[in-house]
PDB file of C-alpha atoms in Angstrom:
ATOM      1  CA  MET K   1     -12.229  23.791  -0.309  1.00  0.00           C
ATOM      2  CA  SER K   2     -13.264  20.058   0.682  1.00  0.00           C
ATOM      3  CA  ASP K   3     -14.609  18.850   3.842  1.00  0.00           C
ATOM      4  CA  ALA K   4     -12.253  15.741   3.173  1.00  0.00           C
ATOM      5  CA  ILE K   5      -9.819  14.854   5.955  1.00  0.00           C
ATOM      6  CA  SER K   6      -6.450  13.570   5.017  1.00  0.00           C
ATOM      7  CA  VAL K   7      -5.046  11.117   7.945  1.00  0.00           C
ATOM      8  CA  PHE K   8      -1.047  10.496   7.497  1.00  0.00           C
ATOM      9  CA  ASN K   9      -0.601   8.555  10.994  1.00  0.00           C
ATOM     10  CA  ALA K  10       0.649   5.330  11.707  1.00  0.00           C
ATOM     11  CA  GLY K  11      -3.045   4.406  12.875  1.00  0.00           C
ATOM     12  CA  PRO K  12      -6.304   3.158  11.310  1.00  0.00           C
ATOM     13  CA  ALA K  13      -5.872   5.067   7.677  1.00  0.00           C
ATOM     14  CA  LYS K  14      -8.528   6.621   5.868  1.00  0.00           C
ATOM     15  CA  LEU K  15     -10.723   4.800   3.496  1.00  0.00           C
ATOM     16  CA  PRO K  16     -11.729   5.786  -0.198  1.00  0.00           C
ATOM     17  CA  ASN K  17     -14.700   6.938  -0.547  1.00  0.00           C
ATOM     18  CA  GLU K  18     -16.009   4.013  -2.749  1.00  0.00           C
ATOM     19  CA  VAL K  19     -14.914   1.782   0.035  1.00  0.00           C
ATOM     20  CA  LEU K  20     -17.223   3.575   2.615  1.00  0.00           C
ATOM     21  CA  THR K  21     -19.950   4.004   0.241  1.00  0.00           C
ATOM     22  CA  GLN K  22     -20.151  -0.177  -0.436  1.00  0.00           C
ATOM     23  CA  ILE K  23     -19.392  -0.503   3.668  1.00  0.00           C
ATOM     24  CA  SER K  24     -22.460   1.586   4.213  1.00  0.00           C
ATOM     25  CA  SER K  25     -24.520  -0.444   1.585  1.00  0.00           C
ATOM     26  CA  GLU K  26     -23.726  -3.526   3.146  1.00  0.00           C
ATOM     27  CA  LEU K  27     -23.887  -2.697   6.921  1.00  0.00           C
ATOM     28  CA  PHE K  28     -27.265  -3.575   7.645  1.00  0.00           C
ATOM     29  CA  ASN K  29     -27.241  -6.596   5.097  1.00  0.00           C
ATOM     30  CA  PHE K  30     -24.021  -8.423   4.318  1.00  0.00           C
ATOM     31  CA  GLU K  31     -24.393 -10.628   1.201  1.00  0.00           C
ATOM     32  CA  ASN K  32     -28.497 -10.919   1.671  1.00  0.00           C
ATOM     33  CA  THR K  33     -27.805 -12.418   5.697  1.00  0.00           C
ATOM     34  CA  GLY K  34     -30.196  -9.650   7.050  1.00  0.00           C
ATOM     35  CA  MET K  35     -27.115  -8.618   9.214  1.00  0.00           C
ATOM     36  CA  SER K  36     -24.156  -6.906   9.066  1.00  0.00           C
ATOM     37  CA  VAL K  37     -20.562  -8.664   8.690  1.00  0.00           C
ATOM     38  CA  LEU K  38     -20.037  -7.395  12.343  1.00  0.00           C
ATOM     39  CA  GLU K  39     -23.153  -9.787  13.586  1.00  0.00           C
ATOM     40  CA  ILE K  40     -22.601 -12.898  11.361  1.00  0.00           C
ATOM     41  CA  SER K  41     -20.659 -15.894  12.638  1.00  0.00           C
ATOM     42  CA  HIS K  42     -17.221 -16.105  11.806  1.00  0.00           C
ATOM     43  CA  ARG K  43     -18.088 -19.823  10.801  1.00  0.00           C
ATOM     44  CA  SER K  44     -20.907 -18.808   8.741  1.00  0.00           C
ATOM     45  CA  PRO K  45     -20.199 -19.541   4.767  1.00  0.00           C
ATOM     46  CA  GLU K  46     -20.544 -15.813   4.109  1.00  0.00           C
ATOM     47  CA  PHE K  47     -17.761 -14.745   6.393  1.00  0.00           C
ATOM     48  CA  SER K  48     -15.411 -17.794   5.177  1.00  0.00           C
ATOM     49  CA  ALA K  49     -16.083 -16.465   1.531  1.00  0.00           C
ATOM     50  CA  LEU K  50     -14.902 -12.974   2.382  1.00  0.00           C
ATOM     51  CA  VAL K  51     -12.118 -14.273   4.492  1.00  0.00           C
ATOM     52  CA  LYS K  52     -10.951 -16.470   1.252  1.00  0.00           C
ATOM     53  CA  GLU K  53     -11.573 -13.578  -1.313  1.00  0.00           C
ATOM     54  CA  THR K  54      -9.684 -11.024   1.032  1.00  0.00           C
ATOM     55  CA  GLY K  55      -6.620 -13.802   1.209  1.00  0.00           C
ATOM     56  CA  CYS K  56      -6.525 -14.330  -2.794  1.00  0.00           C
ATOM     57  CA  LEU K  57      -6.703 -10.505  -3.243  1.00  0.00           C
ATOM     58  CA  LEU K  58      -3.812 -10.218  -0.786  1.00  0.00           C
ATOM     59  CA  ARG K  59      -1.980 -13.108  -2.087  1.00  0.00           C
ATOM     60  CA  GLU K  60      -2.158 -11.330  -5.624  1.00  0.00           C
ATOM     61  CA  ILE K  61      -1.367  -7.433  -4.584  1.00  0.00           C
ATOM     62  CA  LEU K  62       1.537  -8.330  -2.637  1.00  0.00           C
ATOM     63  CA  GLU K  63       2.900 -11.287  -5.020  1.00  0.00           C
ATOM     64  CA  ILE K  64       2.775 -14.267  -1.866  1.00  0.00           C
ATOM     65  CA  PRO K  65       3.872 -17.337  -3.181  1.00  0.00           C
ATOM     66  CA  ASP K  66       1.601 -20.556  -3.006  1.00  0.00           C
ATOM     67  CA  ASN K  67       4.120 -21.934  -0.574  1.00  0.00           C
ATOM     68  CA  TYR K  68       3.542 -19.399   1.986  1.00  0.00           C
ATOM     69  CA  LYS K  69       0.497 -19.304   4.613  1.00  0.00           C
ATOM     70  CA  VAL K  70      -1.743 -16.158   4.880  1.00  0.00           C
ATOM     71  CA  LEU K  71      -2.835 -16.219   8.746  1.00  0.00           C
ATOM     72  CA  TRP K  72      -5.411 -13.918  10.027  1.00  0.00           C
ATOM     73  CA  LEU K  73      -4.587 -13.172  13.752  1.00  0.00           C
ATOM     74  CA  GLN K  74      -5.707 -10.737  16.382  1.00  0.00           C
ATOM     75  CA  GLY K  75      -3.543  -8.572  18.531  1.00  0.00           C
ATOM     76  CA  GLY K  76      -2.340  -5.733  16.403  1.00  0.00           C
ATOM     77  CA  ALA K  77       1.111  -3.896  16.636  1.00  0.00           C
ATOM     78  CA  SER K  78       1.110  -5.012  20.474  1.00  0.00           C
ATOM     79  CA  GLY K  79       0.661  -8.662  19.262  1.00  0.00           C
ATOM     80  CA  MET K  80       4.294  -8.515  17.570  1.00  0.00           C
ATOM     81  CA  PHE K  81       5.837  -7.834  20.954  1.00  0.00           C
ATOM     82  CA  SER K  82       5.558 -11.504  21.645  1.00  0.00           C
ATOM     83  CA  ALA K  83       5.800 -12.760  18.163  1.00  0.00           C
ATOM     84  CA  ILE K  84       9.138 -11.171  17.629  1.00  0.00           C
ATOM     85  CA  PRO K  85      11.202 -12.923  20.397  1.00  0.00           C
ATOM     86  CA  LEU K  86       9.378 -16.149  19.919  1.00  0.00           C
ATOM     87  CA  ASN K  87      10.471 -16.319  16.766  1.00  0.00           C
ATOM     88  CA  LEU K  88      13.920 -14.790  16.779  1.00  0.00           C
ATOM     89  CA  ILE K  89      15.232 -16.976  20.235  1.00  0.00           C
ATOM     90  CA  SER K  90      16.040 -20.646  20.582  1.00  0.00           C
ATOM     91  CA  GLY K  91      15.313 -20.593  24.277  1.00  0.00           C
ATOM     92  CA  LYS K  92      14.898 -18.591  27.589  1.00  0.00           C
ATOM     93  CA  ASP K  93      18.646 -18.574  28.419  1.00  0.00           C
ATOM     94  CA  ASP K  94      19.022 -16.371  24.921  1.00  0.00           C
ATOM     95  CA  VAL K  95      20.017 -12.662  25.334  1.00  0.00           C
ATOM     96  CA  VAL K  96      18.377 -10.101  23.219  1.00  0.00           C
ATOM     97  CA  ASP K  97      18.955  -6.439  22.903  1.00  0.00           C
ATOM     98  CA  TYR K  98      16.544  -3.692  23.117  1.00  0.00           C
ATOM     99  CA  ILE K  99      16.579   0.468  22.867  1.00  0.00           C
ATOM    100  CA  VAL K 100      14.015   1.705  25.156  1.00  0.00           C
ATOM    101  CA  SER K 101      13.121   5.088  23.396  1.00  0.00           C
ATOM    102  CA  GLY K 102       9.081   5.487  24.126  1.00  0.00           C
ATOM    103  CA  THR K 103       6.223   3.556  25.384  1.00  0.00           C
ATOM    104  CA  TRP K 104       6.104   0.943  22.695  1.00  0.00           C
ATOM    105  CA  SER K 105       9.469   0.096  22.859  1.00  0.00           C
ATOM    106  CA  LYS K 106       9.329  -0.342  26.748  1.00  0.00           C
ATOM    107  CA  GLY K 107       6.274  -2.610  26.076  1.00  0.00           C
ATOM    108  CA  ALA K 108       8.275  -4.443  23.668  1.00  0.00           C
ATOM    109  CA  ALA K 109      11.088  -5.049  26.086  1.00  0.00           C
ATOM    110  CA  LYS K 110       8.673  -5.938  28.992  1.00  0.00           C
ATOM    111  CA  GLU K 111       7.175  -8.939  26.864  1.00  0.00           C
ATOM    112  CA  ALA K 112      10.332 -10.037  25.738  1.00  0.00           C
ATOM    113  CA  GLU K 113      11.296 -10.667  29.479  1.00  0.00           C
ATOM    114  CA  LYS K 114       8.918 -13.229  29.387  1.00  0.00           C
ATOM    115  CA  TYR K 115      10.963 -15.429  26.578  1.00  0.00           C
ATOM    116  CA  ALA K 116      14.394 -14.482  26.936  1.00  0.00           C
ATOM    117  CA  ASN K 117      17.002 -12.583  29.000  1.00  0.00           C
ATOM    118  CA  VAL K 118      16.678  -8.875  28.109  1.00  0.00           C
ATOM    119  CA  ASN K 119      19.662  -6.618  27.834  1.00  0.00           C
ATOM    120  CA  TYR K 120      18.795  -2.864  27.819  1.00  0.00           C
ATOM    121  CA  VAL K 121      21.292  -1.335  25.334  1.00  0.00           C
ATOM    122  CA  VAL K 122      20.892   2.087  27.259  1.00  0.00           C
ATOM    123  CA  PRO K 123      19.282   2.793  30.272  1.00  0.00           C
ATOM    124  CA  VAL K 124      15.659   2.987  30.474  1.00  0.00           C
ATOM    125  CA  PRO K 125      14.267   6.654  30.763  1.00  0.00           C
ATOM    126  CA  ALA K 126      12.072   7.476  33.940  1.00  0.00           C
ATOM    127  CA  GLU K 127       9.873   9.387  31.422  1.00  0.00           C
ATOM    128  CA  PHE K 128       9.433  10.032  27.842  1.00  0.00           C
ATOM    129  CA  THR K 129       9.226  13.147  26.156  1.00  0.00           C
ATOM    130  CA  GLY K 130       7.408  12.920  22.718  1.00  0.00           C
TER     131      GLY K 130
END
């Protein structure tokens, strides 16, 4: 029986052992900088090269055309709470429909209220059951 754990959730994913081995070997000395990638400046040539290489690999794997930009943005899933209405509405007077079925959709609808008139398609439950 193996001690390995399988992860099937939507959050952080399990990494292959080869990746973990490479990360651990570079954690204290990324690209011979004497620092980890977590410590070096985001403006350093080493980090810039990492971002460029990662973008090229992402383009290759996902077949992203040259006329599209790859953007590196912080925010995670909740960052989409603003991004979606801001990209789909034309102004504050627009009406958008939301169905609140849990904590995440409640947060998304609340954020959308900053940018448009939110129509709650069904009444928002007082509490959620999982």
